[in-house]
Amino acid sequence: MSKIPFDLTTWNRKEHFHHYLNTVSCRYGMTVNLDITLLRAALKKRNYKLYPAVIHLLSRCVNQHKEFRMTLDQDDQLYYFDLLNPSYTIFHTDDETFSSTWTQYDPSFPAFYQNYLDDMQQYGNNHGMLARSPREDCFDISCLPWATFTEFHLDLPDARRFLLPIFTFGKYFEQDGKILLPLSVQVHHAVCDGFHLCRFVNECQQLADQCEAWL
């Protein structure tokens, strides 16, 4: 893991960054229905689970763009991670609580899937909020597999300093012959404009459609 200093002086968004960080601190979100018809069929054919596949898909897109990997240090200096790993939630049916853990990202899905299985075997039964010691170079994913939704809102009390994205997806459903997965993406306006967010969700859809190439 490396944090690389980001040169604000040459950034064409430096005015936007300072405005949405210091003047009008602003996080915002978008909820979309991701078409996973092809992805779900391809996963079933290979006997892969959906949850780690969606985690990997999001990780691939996050690691393609710096604006989804930016962070502030204690002195409010802007950095970006050279690579981020997914931190995600595990639900425990025995006591109806959840724990957070993470898995080392690998651009190869089969390698990542094996990392995920190994981590589930080692940490999956650990209760408490943290099933595994956290790392700084992670972004957050949570899943609500019990319901679909058209909007999802997070209230972060210290939103000004938290620049990394947060993802939440829900229960998939069928509509007009398609399998759709509600996906909520929360970002900070200081580093991510609407253009960047729309590009991200469009790339997620492209990856879902092109799943045969990376599964």
Coordinates of N, CA, C and O in Angstrom, one line a residue, residues 33-169:
N33 N -30.0 0.9 -10.8 CA -30.2 -0.5 -10.9 C -29.2 -1.1 -11.9 O -29.2 -0.8 -13.1
L34 N -28.3 -1.9 -11.4 CA -27.3 -2.5 -12.3 C -27.9 -3.8 -12.9 O -28.4 -4.7 -12.2
D35 N -27.8 -3.9 -14.2 CA -28.3 -5.0 -14.9 C -27.3 -6.2 -14.8 O -26.2 -6.1 -15.4
I36 N -27.6 -7.2 -14.0 CA -26.6 -8.3 -13.8 C -27.1 -9.6 -14.4 O -26.7 -10.7 -14.0
T37 N -28.0 -9.4 -15.4 CA -28.6 -10.6 -16.1 C -27.5 -11.6 -16.6 O -27.4 -12.8 -16.3
L38 N -26.5 -11.0 -17.4 CA -25.5 -11.8 -17.9 C -24.5 -12.3 -16.8 O -24.0 -13.4 -16.9
L39 N -24.2 -11.4 -15.9 CA -23.3 -11.7 -14.8 C -23.8 -12.9 -14.0 O -23.1 -13.8 -13.7
R40 N -25.0 -12.8 -13.6 CA -25.6 -13.9 -12.7 C -25.6 -15.2 -13.5 O -25.3 -16.2 -12.9
A41 N -25.9 -15.2 -14.8 CA -25.9 -16.4 -15.5 C -24.5 -17.0 -15.7 O -24.3 -18.2 -15.5
A42 N -23.6 -16.1 -15.9 CA -22.2 -16.6 -16.0 C -21.6 -17.1 -14.7 O -20.9 -18.1 -14.6
L43 N -22.0 -16.5 -13.6 CA -21.6 -17.0 -12.3 C -22.2 -18.4 -11.9 O -21.5 -19.2 -11.4
K44 N -23.5 -18.5 -12.2 CA -24.1 -19.8 -12.0 C -23.5 -20.9 -12.8 O -23.3 -22.0 -12.3
K45 N -23.1 -20.6 -14.0 CA -22.5 -21.6 -14.9 C -21.1 -22.1 -14.3 O -20.8 -23.2 -14.4
R46 N -20.4 -21.2 -13.6 CA -19.1 -21.5 -13.0 C -19.2 -21.8 -11.6 O -18.2 -22.0 -10.9
N47 N -20.4 -21.8 -11.0 CA -20.6 -22.1 -9.6 C -19.9 -21.1 -8.7 O -19.3 -21.4 -7.6
Y48 N -19.9 -19.8 -9.1 CA -19.3 -18.7 -8.3 C -20.5 -18.0 -7.5 O -21.6 -18.0 -8.0
K49 N -20.1 -17.4 -6.4 CA -21.1 -16.6 -5.6 C -21.2 -15.2 -6.2 O -20.2 -14.7 -6.7
L50 N -22.4 -14.6 -6.0 CA -22.6 -13.3 -6.5 C -21.9 -12.2 -5.7 O -21.3 -11.2 -6.2
Y51 N -21.9 -12.3 -4.4 CA -21.4 -11.3 -3.5 C -19.9 -11.0 -3.8 O -19.6 -9.8 -4.0
P52 N -19.0 -11.9 -3.8 CA -17.6 -11.6 -4.1 C -17.5 -11.1 -5.6 O -16.5 -10.3 -5.8
A53 N -18.3 -11.5 -6.5 CA -18.2 -11.0 -7.8 C -18.6 -9.5 -7.9 O -17.9 -8.8 -8.6
V54 N -19.6 -9.1 -7.2 CA -19.9 -7.7 -7.2 C -18.8 -6.9 -6.5 O -18.5 -5.8 -6.9
I55 N -18.3 -7.4 -5.4 CA -17.2 -6.8 -4.7 C -16.0 -6.6 -5.6 O -15.4 -5.5 -5.7
H56 N -15.7 -7.6 -6.4 CA -14.6 -7.5 -7.3 C -14.9 -6.5 -8.4 O -14.0 -5.7 -8.8
L57 N -16.1 -6.5 -9.0 CA -16.5 -5.6 -10.0 C -16.3 -4.1 -9.5 O -15.7 -3.3 -10.2
L58 N -16.8 -3.8 -8.3 CA -16.6 -2.5 -7.8 C -15.2 -2.1 -7.6 O -14.7 -1.0 -7.8
S59 N -14.4 -3.1 -7.1 CA -13.0 -2.9 -6.9 C -12.2 -2.6 -8.1 O -11.3 -1.7 -8.2
R60 N -12.6 -3.2 -9.2 CA -11.9 -3.0 -10.5 C -12.2 -1.5 -10.9 O -11.3 -0.8 -11.4
C61 N -13.4 -1.1 -10.8 CA -13.7 0.3 -11.2 C -13.1 1.3 -10.3 O -12.6 2.4 -10.8
V62 N -13.1 1.1 -9.0 CA -12.5 2.0 -8.1 C -11.0 2.2 -8.4 O -10.5 3.3 -8.4
N63 N -10.3 1.1 -8.7 CA -8.9 1.2 -8.9 C -8.5 1.7 -10.3 O -7.3 1.8 -10.6
Q64 N -9.5 2.0 -11.1 CA -9.2 2.6 -12.4 C -9.2 4.1 -12.4 O -8.7 4.8 -13.3
H65 N -9.6 4.7 -11.3 CA -9.8 6.2 -11.2 C -9.3 6.8 -9.9 O -9.7 6.4 -8.8
K66 N -8.4 7.8 -10.0 CA -7.8 8.4 -8.8 C -8.9 9.0 -7.9 O -8.8 9.0 -6.7
E67 N -9.9 9.6 -8.5 CA -10.9 10.4 -7.7 C -11.7 9.5 -6.7 O -12.3 9.9 -5.8
F68 N -11.6 8.1 -6.9 CA -12.2 7.2 -6.0 C -11.2 6.6 -5.0 O -11.6 5.8 -4.2
R69 N -10.0 7.1 -5.0 CA -9.0 6.6 -4.1 C -8.3 7.7 -3.4 O -7.1 7.6 -2.9
M70 N -8.9 8.9 -3.2 CA -8.3 10.0 -2.6 C -8.6 10.1 -1.1 O -9.7 9.7 -0.7
T71 N -7.6 10.7 -0.4 CA -7.8 10.7 1.1 C -7.0 11.9 1.6 O -6.1 12.5 0.9
L72 N -7.4 12.4 2.8 CA -6.7 13.5 3.5 C -5.9 12.9 4.7 O -6.4 12.0 5.4
D73 N -4.7 13.5 4.9 CA -4.0 13.1 6.1 C -4.4 14.0 7.2 O -5.3 14.9 7.1
Q74 N -3.7 13.9 8.4 CA -4.1 14.7 9.6 C -3.9 16.2 9.4 O -4.5 17.0 10.1
D75 N -3.1 16.6 8.4 CA -2.8 18.0 8.1 C -3.6 18.5 6.9 O -3.3 19.5 6.4
D76 N -4.6 17.7 6.5 CA -5.5 18.0 5.4 C -4.7 18.1 4.1 O -5.1 18.8 3.1
Q77 N -3.6 17.3 4.0 CA -2.9 17.2 2.7 C -3.5 16.1 1.9 O -3.9 15.1 2.4
L78 N -3.7 16.3 0.6 CA -4.4 15.4 -0.3 C -3.4 14.3 -0.8 O -2.4 14.7 -1.3
Y79 N -3.8 13.1 -0.7 CA -3.1 12.0 -1.2 C -4.1 11.1 -2.0 O -5.3 11.2 -1.9
Y80 N -3.5 10.1 -2.7 CA -4.3 9.1 -3.3 C -3.6 7.8 -3.1 O -2.4 7.7 -3.1
F81 N -4.3 6.7 -2.9 CA -3.8 5.4 -2.8 C -3.5 4.8 -4.2 O -4.2 5.0 -5.1
D82 N -2.3 4.1 -4.3 CA -2.0 3.5 -5.6 C -3.0 2.3 -5.8 O -3.2 2.0 -7.0
L83 N -3.5 1.7 -4.8 CA -4.5 0.6 -4.9 C -5.3 0.6 -3.6 O -4.8 0.8 -2.5
L84 N -6.6 0.3 -3.8 CA -7.5 0.1 -2.6 C -8.0 -1.3 -2.6 O -8.3 -1.9 -3.7
N85 N -8.2 -1.8 -1.4 CA -8.8 -3.2 -1.2 C -10.2 -3.0 -0.7 O -10.5 -2.0 0.0
P86 N -11.1 -3.9 -1.0 CA -12.5 -3.8 -0.6 C -12.7 -4.3 0.9 O -12.2 -5.3 1.2
S87 N -13.3 -3.4 1.6 CA -13.8 -3.8 3.0 C -15.3 -4.0 2.9 O -16.0 -3.1 2.4
Y88 N -15.8 -5.1 3.4 CA -17.2 -5.5 3.2 C -17.8 -6.1 4.5 O -17.0 -6.5 5.4
T89 N -19.1 -6.2 4.5 CA -19.8 -6.7 5.7 C -20.1 -8.2 5.6 O -20.4 -8.7 4.5
I90 N -20.1 -8.8 6.7 CA -20.6 -10.2 6.8 C -21.7 -10.3 7.8 O -21.6 -9.7 8.9
F91 N -22.8 -10.9 7.4 CA -24.0 -11.0 8.3 C -23.9 -12.4 9.1 O -23.7 -13.4 8.5
H92 N -24.2 -12.3 10.4 CA -24.2 -13.5 11.2 C -25.6 -13.9 11.5 O -26.3 -13.2 12.3
T93 N -26.1 -15.0 11.0 CA -27.5 -15.4 11.2 C -27.8 -15.8 12.6 O -28.9 -15.7 13.1
D94 N -26.8 -16.3 13.4 CA -27.0 -16.8 14.7 C -27.4 -15.7 15.7 O -28.3 -15.9 16.5
D95 N -26.8 -14.5 15.5 CA -27.2 -13.4 16.5 C -27.6 -12.1 15.8 O -27.8 -11.1 16.4
E96 N -27.8 -12.2 14.4 CA -28.3 -11.1 13.6 C -27.5 -9.8 13.8 O -28.0 -8.7 13.8
T97 N -26.2 -10.0 13.8 CA -25.2 -8.9 13.8 C -24.4 -9.0 12.5 O -24.4 -10.0 11.8
F98 N -23.6 -7.9 12.3 CA -22.7 -8.0 11.2 C -21.3 -7.7 11.6 O -21.0 -7.0 12.7
S99 N -20.3 -8.1 10.8 CA -18.9 -7.8 11.1 C -18.3 -7.2 9.7 O -18.8 -7.5 8.7
S100 N -17.3 -6.4 9.9 CA -16.6 -5.9 8.7 C -15.2 -6.7 8.6 O -14.6 -6.9 9.5
T101 N -14.9 -7.0 7.3 CA -13.6 -7.6 7.0 C -13.2 -7.0 5.7 O -13.8 -6.2 5.1
W102 N -12.0 -7.5 5.2 CA -11.5 -7.0 3.9 C -10.8 -8.2 3.2 O -10.3 -9.1 3.9
T103 N -10.6 -8.0 1.9 CA -9.9 -9.0 1.2 C -8.9 -8.3 0.2 O -9.2 -7.3 -0.3
Q104 N -7.7 -8.9 0.1 CA -6.7 -8.3 -0.8 C -7.2 -8.3 -2.2 O -7.6 -9.4 -2.7
Y105 N -7.2 -7.1 -2.9 CA -7.7 -7.0 -4.2 C -6.7 -7.7 -5.2 O -5.5 -7.5 -5.0
D106 N -7.2 -8.4 -6.2 CA -6.4 -8.9 -7.3 C -7.1 -8.6 -8.6 O -8.3 -8.9 -8.6
P107 N -6.5 -8.1 -9.6 CA -7.2 -7.8 -10.8 C -7.8 -9.1 -11.5 O -8.7 -9.1 -12.3
S108 N -7.2 -10.2 -11.2 CA -7.7 -11.5 -11.7 C -8.8 -12.0 -10.8 O -8.6 -12.2 -9.6
F109 N -10.0 -12.1 -11.3 CA -11.1 -12.5 -10.5 C -11.0 -13.9 -9.9 O -11.2 -14.1 -8.7
P110 N -10.5 -14.9 -10.6 CA -10.3 -16.2 -9.9 C -9.3 -16.1 -8.7 O -9.6 -16.8 -7.7
A111 N -8.3 -15.3 -8.8 CA -7.3 -15.1 -7.7 C -8.0 -14.4 -6.6 O -7.9 -14.8 -5.4
F112 N -8.8 -13.4 -6.9 CA -9.5 -12.6 -5.9 C -10.5 -13.5 -5.2 O -10.7 -13.5 -4.0
Y113 N -11.2 -14.3 -6.0 CA -12.3 -15.2 -5.4 C -11.7 -16.2 -4.4 O -12.2 -16.4 -3.4
Q114 N -10.5 -16.7 -4.8 CA -9.8 -17.6 -3.8 C -9.4 -16.9 -2.6 O -9.5 -17.4 -1.4
N115 N -8.9 -15.6 -2.7 CA -8.6 -14.8 -1.5 C -9.8 -14.6 -0.7 O -9.7 -14.7 0.6
Y116 N -11.0 -14.4 -1.3 CA -12.2 -14.2 -0.6 C -12.6 -15.5 0.2 O -12.9 -15.4 1.4
L117 N -12.5 -16.6 -0.5 CA -12.9 -17.9 0.2 C -11.9 -18.2 1.4 O -12.4 -18.6 2.4
D118 N -10.6 -17.9 1.2 CA -9.7 -18.1 2.2 C -10.0 -17.2 3.4 O -9.9 -17.6 4.6
D119 N -10.4 -15.9 3.1 CA -10.7 -15.0 4.2 C -12.0 -15.4 4.9 O -12.1 -15.2 6.2
M120 N -12.9 -15.9 4.2 CA -14.2 -16.3 4.8 C -13.9 -17.5 5.7 O -14.5 -17.6 6.8
Q121 N -13.1 -18.4 5.3 CA -12.8 -19.5 6.2 C -12.1 -19.1 7.4 O -12.3 -19.6 8.5
Q122 N -11.2 -18.1 7.3 CA -10.4 -17.7 8.5 C -11.1 -16.7 9.4 O -11.0 -16.7 10.6
Y123 N -11.9 -15.8 8.8 CA -12.5 -14.7 9.5 C -14.0 -14.7 9.5 O -14.6 -13.9 10.3
G124 N -14.6 -15.5 8.7 CA -16.1 -15.4 8.5 C -16.9 -15.6 9.8 O -18.0 -15.1 9.9
N125 N -16.4 -16.4 10.7 CA -17.1 -16.7 11.9 C -16.7 -15.8 13.1 O -17.2 -16.0 14.2
N126 N -15.9 -14.8 12.8 CA -15.5 -13.9 13.9 C -16.6 -12.9 14.1 O -17.0 -12.2 13.2
H127 N -17.1 -12.8 15.3 CA -18.2 -11.8 15.6 C -17.5 -10.5 16.1 O -16.3 -10.4 16.3
G128 N -18.4 -9.5 16.4 CA -17.9 -8.2 16.7 C -17.9 -7.4 15.4 O -17.9 -7.9 14.3
M129 N -17.8 -6.1 15.6 CA -17.8 -5.2 14.4 C -16.7 -5.4 13.5 O -16.8 -5.3 12.2
L130 N -15.5 -5.8 14.0 CA -14.3 -6.0 13.1 C -13.9 -7.5 13.2 O -13.5 -7.9 14.2
A131 N -14.2 -8.2 12.1 CA -13.8 -9.6 12.1 C -12.3 -9.7 11.8 O -11.7 -10.8 12.0
R132 N -11.7 -8.7 11.3 CA -10.3 -8.7 10.9 C -9.7 -7.3 11.2 O -10.4 -6.3 11.0
S133 N -8.4 -7.2 11.6 CA -7.8 -5.9 11.8 C -7.9 -5.0 10.6 O -7.6 -5.5 9.5
P134 N -8.5 -3.8 10.7 CA -8.7 -3.0 9.6 C -7.4 -2.4 9.0 O -6.4 -2.4 9.7
R135 N -7.5 -2.0 7.7 CA -6.4 -1.4 7.1 C -6.8 0.0 6.5 O -8.0 0.2 6.2
E136 N -5.9 0.9 6.4 CA -6.2 2.2 5.9 C -6.5 2.2 4.4 O -7.3 3.0 3.9
D137 N -5.9 1.3 3.7 CA -6.1 1.3 2.2 C -7.3 0.4 1.8 O -7.2 -0.5 0.9
C138 N -8.4 0.7 2.3 CA -9.7 0.0 2.0 C -10.8 1.0 1.8 O -10.8 2.1 2.3
F139 N -11.7 0.6 0.9 CA -13.0 1.3 0.8 C -14.1 0.4 1.2 O -14.0 -0.8 1.2
D140 N -15.3 1.0 1.5 CA -16.4 0.3 2.2 C -17.5 -0.1 1.2 O -17.9 0.6 0.4
I141 N -17.9 -1.4 1.4 CA -19.0 -2.0 0.7 C -19.9 -2.6 1.7 O -19.4 -3.3 2.6
S142 N -21.2 -2.4 1.6 CA -22.2 -3.2 2.5 C -23.3 -3.7 1.6 O -23.5 -3.2 0.5
C143 N -24.0 -4.7 2.1 CA -25.0 -5.4 1.3 C -26.3 -5.5 2.2 O -26.2 -5.9 3.4
L144 N -27.4 -5.2 1.6 CA -28.7 -5.4 2.2 C -29.5 -6.4 1.4 O -30.4 -6.0 0.6
P145 N -29.3 -7.7 1.5 CA -29.9 -8.7 0.6 C -31.3 -9.0 0.9 O -31.9 -9.9 0.3
W146 N -31.9 -8.3 1.9 CA -33.3 -8.6 2.3 C -34.3 -7.7 1.6 O -35.5 -8.0 1.8
A147 N -33.9 -6.7 0.9 CA -34.9 -5.8 0.3 C -34.2 -5.0 -0.8 O -33.0 -4.8 -0.8
T148 N -35.1 -4.7 -1.8 CA -34.6 -3.8 -2.9 C -34.9 -2.4 -2.4 O -35.6 -2.1 -1.4
F149 N -34.3 -1.4 -3.0 CA -34.5 0.0 -2.7 C -34.2 0.9 -3.9 O -33.5 0.5 -4.8
T150 N -34.8 2.1 -3.9 CA -34.6 3.0 -4.9 C -33.8 4.2 -4.5 O -33.4 5.1 -5.3
E151 N -33.5 4.3 -3.2 CA -32.6 5.3 -2.6 C -32.0 4.8 -1.3 O -32.6 4.0 -0.6
F152 N -30.8 5.2 -1.0 CA -30.1 4.8 0.2 C -29.3 6.0 0.7 O -28.6 6.7 -0.1
H153 N -29.5 6.4 1.9 CA -28.9 7.6 2.5 C -28.0 7.3 3.7 O -28.4 6.5 4.5
L154 N -26.8 7.9 3.7 CA -25.9 7.8 4.8 C -25.7 9.1 5.4 O -25.5 10.1 4.7
D155 N -25.7 9.2 6.7 CA -25.4 10.5 7.4 C -24.1 10.4 8.1 O -24.0 9.7 9.2
L156 N -23.0 11.0 7.6 CA -21.7 10.9 8.1 C -21.4 12.2 8.9 O -21.4 13.3 8.3
P157 N -21.2 12.1 10.2 CA -21.0 13.3 11.0 C -19.8 14.1 10.7 O -19.7 15.3 10.9
D158 N -18.7 13.4 10.2 CA -17.5 14.1 9.9 C -17.2 14.0 8.4 O -16.2 13.5 7.9
A159 N -18.3 14.3 7.6 CA -18.2 14.1 6.1 C -17.1 14.9 5.5 O -16.6 14.5 4.4
R160 N -16.7 16.0 6.0 CA -15.8 16.9 5.4 C -14.4 16.2 5.1 O -13.8 16.4 4.1
R161 N -14.0 15.4 6.0 CA -12.7 14.7 5.9 C -12.7 13.4 5.2 O -11.7 12.9 4.8
F162 N -13.9 12.8 5.0 CA -13.9 11.4 4.5 C -14.2 11.5 3.0 O -15.3 11.8 2.5
L163 N -13.2 11.3 2.2 CA -13.2 11.4 0.8 C -13.5 10.2 0.0 O -13.9 10.2 -1.2
L164 N -13.3 9.0 0.6 CA -13.4 7.7 -0.1 C -14.9 7.4 -0.4 O -15.8 7.8 0.4
P165 N -15.2 6.7 -1.4 CA -16.5 6.3 -1.7 C -17.1 5.2 -0.8 O -16.3 4.5 -0.1
I166 N -18.4 5.1 -0.7 CA -19.1 4.1 0.1 C -20.1 3.5 -0.8 O -20.9 4.2 -1.5
F167 N -20.2 2.1 -0.9 CA -21.1 1.4 -1.8 C -22.1 0.6 -0.9 O -21.6 -0.1 0.0
T168 N -23.3 0.6 -1.3 CA -24.3 -0.3 -0.7 C -25.2 -0.9 -1.8 O -25.7 -0.2 -2.7
F169 N -25.3 -2.2 -1.8 CA -26.3 -2.8 -2.8 C -27.3 -3.7 -2.1 O -27.0 -4.2 -0.9

